[in-house]
Amino acid sequence: MKNALASFPITRKWPARHPDRLQLYSLPTPNGVKVSIMLEETGLPYEAHRVSFDTQDQLSPEFLSLNPNNKIPAILDPDGPGGKPLALFESGAILLYLAGKTGQLLPQDVAARYETLQWVMFQMGGIGPMFGQLGFFHKFAGKDYADKRPRDRYAAESARLLGVLDGHLKGRAWMMGDDYTIADIAIFPWVRNLVGFYDAGRLVQFERFAEVQRVLDAFAARPAVQRGLLVPAAP
């Protein structure tokens, strides 16, 4: 497996100390921690590498050789399908791959499986982009714009999406009822980031969404989540 990994240029910049383990290239962002939380929940052995935006690691030829879209997270699994290495990017795709590889956190029942996937896609197509834009216009460079209409637009849409979640979660422990799944792992790091790091709770009137808060608290209390939120650690 070591020789197999050595054929991937990314290992020149981030050498594998444990080449038999899945290699994770990431940062503790909402998308990044989806994968580290999934790995912690499943118990799959892995080695984490920090892709520093401060030094533009994501634009290095080595990283681009694994993910031409220059975004984290990405993985390199030395034991992919058929025993061959597999390089993969996009957090949603990685969640699906790891669920299939381990047989965990994705229902075996066909209908329940597709219902789970719809909520993963809900996060990928709605929650992630909308919450992220709100973060830009509220916390980052966009906060200096005098025109607050872009911020307010994303705040309104983020609140609407939270309302969808809140209504769905009534009477349910998790997105899929009693079963904790990749849908929860996809969604709740973004909710946590919205009200935490982005400090946008007031803008979306987060106190209205008691069901979302309840499940967010349960999510944050999971030991695997707490470990995954810290991966990869600061150098």
Short mmCIF file of C-alpha atoms in Angstrom, two decimals:
data_model
loop_
_atom_site.label_atom_id
_atom_site.label_comp_id
_atom_site.label_asym_id
_atom_site.label_seq_id
_atom_site.Cartn_x
_atom_site.Cartn_y
_atom_site.Cartn_z
CA MET A 1 0.00 0.00 0.00
CA LYS A 2 2.90 2.37 0.66
CA ASN A 3 4.06 2.13 -2.94
CA ALA A 4 0.49 2.68 -4.11
CA LEU A 5 0.20 5.90 -2.10
CA ALA A 6 3.60 7.07 -3.29
CA SER A 7 2.23 7.29 -6.82
CA PHE A 8 -0.06 10.13 -5.73
CA PRO A 9 1.70 13.55 -5.86
CA ILE A 10 -0.15 14.78 -2.77
CA THR A 11 1.91 12.45 -0.58
CA ARG A 12 5.05 14.39 -1.52
CA LYS A 13 3.77 17.46 0.31
CA TRP A 14 1.96 15.52 3.04
CA PRO A 15 3.91 12.25 3.54
CA ALA A 16 1.91 9.38 5.00
CA ARG A 17 3.29 8.24 8.35
CA HIS A 18 0.73 5.43 8.30
CA PRO A 19 0.30 4.51 4.63
CA ASP A 20 -2.07 1.68 5.46
CA ARG A 21 -4.63 4.17 6.83
CA LEU A 22 -7.06 6.42 5.04
CA GLN A 23 -5.45 9.83 4.47
CA LEU A 24 -7.58 12.92 5.21
CA TYR A 25 -6.65 16.36 3.90
CA SER A 26 -8.76 18.93 5.67
CA LEU A 27 -9.38 21.79 8.10
CA PRO A 28 -11.90 22.10 10.96
CA THR A 29 -14.49 23.94 8.84
CA PRO A 30 -18.15 22.83 8.55
CA ASN A 31 -17.40 20.80 5.43
CA GLY A 32 -14.10 19.56 6.76
CA VAL A 33 -15.43 18.24 10.04
CA LYS A 34 -18.19 16.28 8.31
CA VAL A 35 -15.53 13.78 7.26
CA SER A 36 -13.51 13.74 10.47
CA ILE A 37 -16.71 13.24 12.49
CA MET A 38 -17.75 10.42 10.16
CA LEU A 39 -14.36 8.78 10.57
CA GLU A 40 -14.55 9.11 14.35
CA GLU A 41 -18.09 7.75 14.44
CA THR A 42 -17.23 4.71 12.32
CA GLY A 43 -13.87 3.97 13.94
CA LEU A 44 -12.13 3.68 10.58
CA PRO A 45 -8.36 4.24 11.05
CA TYR A 46 -7.17 7.44 9.40
CA GLU A 47 -4.36 9.96 9.31
CA ALA A 48 -5.19 13.66 9.14
CA HIS A 49 -3.20 16.31 7.29
CA ARG A 50 -3.82 20.03 7.73
CA VAL A 51 -4.31 21.98 4.50
CA SER A 52 -3.44 25.51 5.56
CA PHE A 53 -5.32 28.28 3.80
CA ASP A 54 -2.92 30.78 5.38
CA THR A 55 -0.13 29.45 3.17
CA GLN A 56 -2.50 28.60 0.29
CA ASP A 57 -1.82 24.89 0.52
CA GLN A 58 -5.10 24.33 -1.32
CA LEU A 59 -3.57 25.93 -4.44
CA SER A 60 -0.40 23.85 -4.41
CA PRO A 61 0.16 21.47 -7.35
CA GLU A 62 0.18 18.57 -4.92
CA PHE A 63 -3.26 19.34 -3.52
CA LEU A 64 -4.70 20.19 -6.92
CA SER A 65 -3.55 16.78 -8.13
CA LEU A 66 -6.08 15.28 -5.70
CA ASN A 67 -8.78 17.95 -5.90
CA PRO A 68 -8.68 20.24 -8.95
CA ASN A 69 -11.44 22.30 -7.32
CA ASN A 70 -8.96 23.35 -4.59
CA LYS A 71 -11.41 22.80 -1.70
CA ILE A 72 -11.20 20.72 1.44
CA PRO A 73 -11.87 18.01 2.47
CA ALA A 74 -10.34 15.34 0.29
CA ILE A 75 -9.30 11.77 1.05
CA LEU A 76 -6.95 9.14 -0.27
CA ASP A 77 -7.96 5.62 0.72
CA PRO A 78 -5.20 3.03 0.18
CA ASP A 79 -7.79 0.28 0.47
CA GLY A 80 -10.45 1.43 -1.94
CA PRO A 81 -12.82 -0.65 -4.07
CA GLY A 82 -11.15 -3.81 -5.26
CA GLY A 83 -8.23 -3.15 -2.92
CA LYS A 84 -7.01 -0.29 -5.10
CA PRO A 85 -6.33 3.23 -3.82
CA LEU A 86 -9.15 5.73 -4.25
CA ALA A 87 -8.79 9.52 -4.26
CA LEU A 88 -12.00 11.42 -3.56
CA PHE A 89 -13.14 14.99 -2.97
CA GLU A 90 -16.48 16.68 -2.12
CA SER A 91 -17.65 16.15 1.46
CA GLY A 92 -21.03 14.71 0.49
CA ALA A 93 -19.46 12.15 -1.82
CA ILE A 94 -16.96 11.22 0.88
CA LEU A 95 -19.74 10.70 3.44
CA LEU A 96 -21.52 8.36 1.03
CA TYR A 97 -18.32 6.48 0.28
CA LEU A 98 -17.44 6.01 3.95
CA ALA A 99 -20.99 4.90 4.76
CA GLY A 100 -20.76 2.31 2.01
CA LYS A 101 -17.27 1.21 2.99
CA THR A 102 -18.15 0.68 6.66
CA GLY A 103 -21.82 -0.26 6.36
CA GLN A 104 -22.62 2.40 8.97
CA LEU A 105 -24.83 5.49 9.32
CA LEU A 106 -26.83 4.95 6.12
CA PRO A 107 -29.99 2.82 6.29
CA GLN A 108 -30.04 -0.50 4.47
CA ASP A 109 -33.75 -0.14 3.69
CA VAL A 110 -33.93 1.34 0.20
CA ALA A 111 -36.65 3.90 0.93
CA ALA A 112 -34.98 5.08 4.13
CA ARG A 113 -31.65 5.26 2.32
CA TYR A 114 -33.03 7.64 -0.30
CA GLU A 115 -34.81 9.69 2.35
CA THR A 116 -31.47 10.07 4.10
CA LEU A 117 -29.79 11.09 0.87
CA GLN A 118 -32.40 13.75 0.21
CA TRP A 119 -31.43 15.47 3.46
CA VAL A 120 -27.74 15.21 2.61
CA MET A 121 -28.54 16.90 -0.71
CA PHE A 122 -30.65 19.48 1.16
CA GLN A 123 -27.53 20.43 3.09
CA MET A 124 -25.25 20.40 0.06
CA GLY A 125 -27.55 22.47 -2.14
CA GLY A 126 -29.18 24.73 0.43
CA ILE A 127 -27.79 24.94 3.93
CA GLY A 128 -24.11 25.01 3.03
CA PRO A 129 -24.27 27.66 0.30
CA MET A 130 -26.81 29.88 2.09
CA PHE A 131 -25.22 29.74 5.54
CA GLY A 132 -21.81 30.28 3.96
CA GLN A 133 -22.94 33.38 2.09
CA LEU A 134 -24.55 34.75 5.24
CA GLY A 135 -21.23 34.19 7.03
CA PHE A 136 -19.41 36.15 4.34
CA PHE A 137 -21.76 39.13 4.47
CA HIS A 138 -22.01 39.13 8.28
CA LYS A 139 -18.56 38.15 9.57
CA PHE A 140 -16.01 38.48 6.78
CA ALA A 141 -15.26 41.05 4.05
CA GLY A 142 -18.92 41.50 3.17
CA LYS A 143 -19.66 42.98 6.58
CA ASP A 144 -18.06 46.23 5.43
CA TYR A 145 -20.53 46.67 2.58
CA ALA A 146 -22.86 49.59 3.25
CA ASP A 147 -25.67 47.90 1.34
CA LYS A 148 -27.12 45.26 3.70
CA ARG A 149 -29.55 43.82 1.18
CA PRO A 150 -27.27 40.87 0.27
CA ARG A 151 -26.81 40.01 3.95
CA ASP A 152 -30.51 40.29 4.63
CA ARG A 153 -31.35 38.13 1.62
CA TYR A 154 -29.14 35.31 2.87
CA ALA A 155 -30.36 35.78 6.44
CA ALA A 156 -33.96 35.37 5.29
CA GLU A 157 -33.18 32.26 3.25
CA SER A 158 -31.12 30.76 6.09
CA ALA A 159 -34.02 31.32 8.47
CA ARG A 160 -36.37 29.67 6.01
CA LEU A 161 -34.11 26.61 5.79
CA LEU A 162 -33.92 26.45 9.58
CA GLY A 163 -37.71 26.49 9.62
CA VAL A 164 -37.77 23.51 7.28
CA LEU A 165 -35.44 21.65 9.64
CA ASP A 166 -37.41 22.68 12.70
CA GLY A 167 -40.68 21.39 11.30
CA HIS A 168 -39.13 18.13 10.19
CA LEU A 169 -37.46 17.47 13.55
CA LYS A 170 -40.65 17.70 15.62
CA GLY A 171 -41.19 14.27 17.14
CA ARG A 172 -37.84 13.00 15.84
CA ALA A 173 -34.60 12.42 17.71
CA TRP A 174 -32.56 12.87 14.52
CA MET A 175 -33.19 13.73 10.89
CA MET A 176 -34.20 10.13 10.20
CA GLY A 177 -36.10 9.60 13.44
CA ASP A 178 -34.45 7.32 15.98
CA ASP A 179 -31.45 6.61 13.74
CA TYR A 180 -28.44 8.91 13.64
CA THR A 181 -27.15 9.05 10.05
CA ILE A 182 -24.92 10.89 7.62
CA ALA A 183 -27.77 13.39 7.21
CA ASP A 184 -27.11 14.63 10.75
CA ILE A 185 -23.36 14.65 10.15
CA ALA A 186 -23.88 16.74 7.01
CA ILE A 187 -26.30 19.27 8.51
CA PHE A 188 -25.38 20.03 12.09
CA PRO A 189 -21.77 21.21 11.67
CA TRP A 190 -23.24 23.97 9.49
CA VAL A 191 -25.93 24.86 12.05
CA ARG A 192 -23.27 24.95 14.74
CA ASN A 193 -21.10 27.22 12.61
CA LEU A 194 -23.97 29.57 11.80
CA VAL A 195 -24.76 30.36 15.42
CA GLY A 196 -21.21 29.90 16.70
CA PHE A 197 -18.35 30.99 14.47
CA TYR A 198 -20.51 33.17 12.20
CA ASP A 199 -22.37 34.61 15.21
CA ALA A 200 -25.49 34.97 13.08
CA GLY A 201 -28.04 33.65 15.57
CA ARG A 202 -29.60 37.08 16.06
CA LEU A 203 -29.94 37.68 12.34
CA VAL A 204 -31.91 34.47 11.80
CA GLN A 205 -33.72 34.67 15.16
CA PHE A 206 -32.37 31.26 16.05
CA GLU A 207 -34.32 31.15 19.31
CA ARG A 208 -37.42 30.40 17.22
CA PHE A 209 -36.06 27.03 16.20
CA ALA A 210 -36.23 25.04 19.42
CA GLU A 211 -36.20 21.65 17.69
CA VAL A 212 -33.05 22.52 15.76
CA GLN A 213 -31.40 23.67 18.99
CA ARG A 214 -32.40 20.45 20.74
CA VAL A 215 -30.85 18.24 18.08
CA LEU A 216 -27.80 20.48 17.76
CA ASP A 217 -27.20 20.02 21.49
CA ALA A 218 -27.52 16.24 21.16
CA PHE A 219 -25.16 16.27 18.20
CA ALA A 220 -22.54 18.37 20.01
CA ALA A 221 -22.70 16.04 23.03
CA ARG A 222 -21.57 12.99 21.05
CA PRO A 223 -17.95 12.06 21.91
CA ALA A 224 -17.11 11.27 18.28
CA VAL A 225 -18.41 14.68 17.24
CA GLN A 226 -16.32 16.39 19.90
CA ARG A 227 -13.21 14.58 18.67
CA GLY A 228 -13.97 15.18 15.01
CA LEU A 229 -14.46 18.91 15.48
CA LEU A 230 -10.79 19.22 16.41
CA VAL A 231 -9.39 17.44 13.33
CA PRO A 232 -6.93 18.22 11.95
CA ALA A 233 -5.31 19.81 14.98
CA ALA A 234 -3.33 23.01 14.69
CA PRO A 235 0.38 22.40 13.99
#
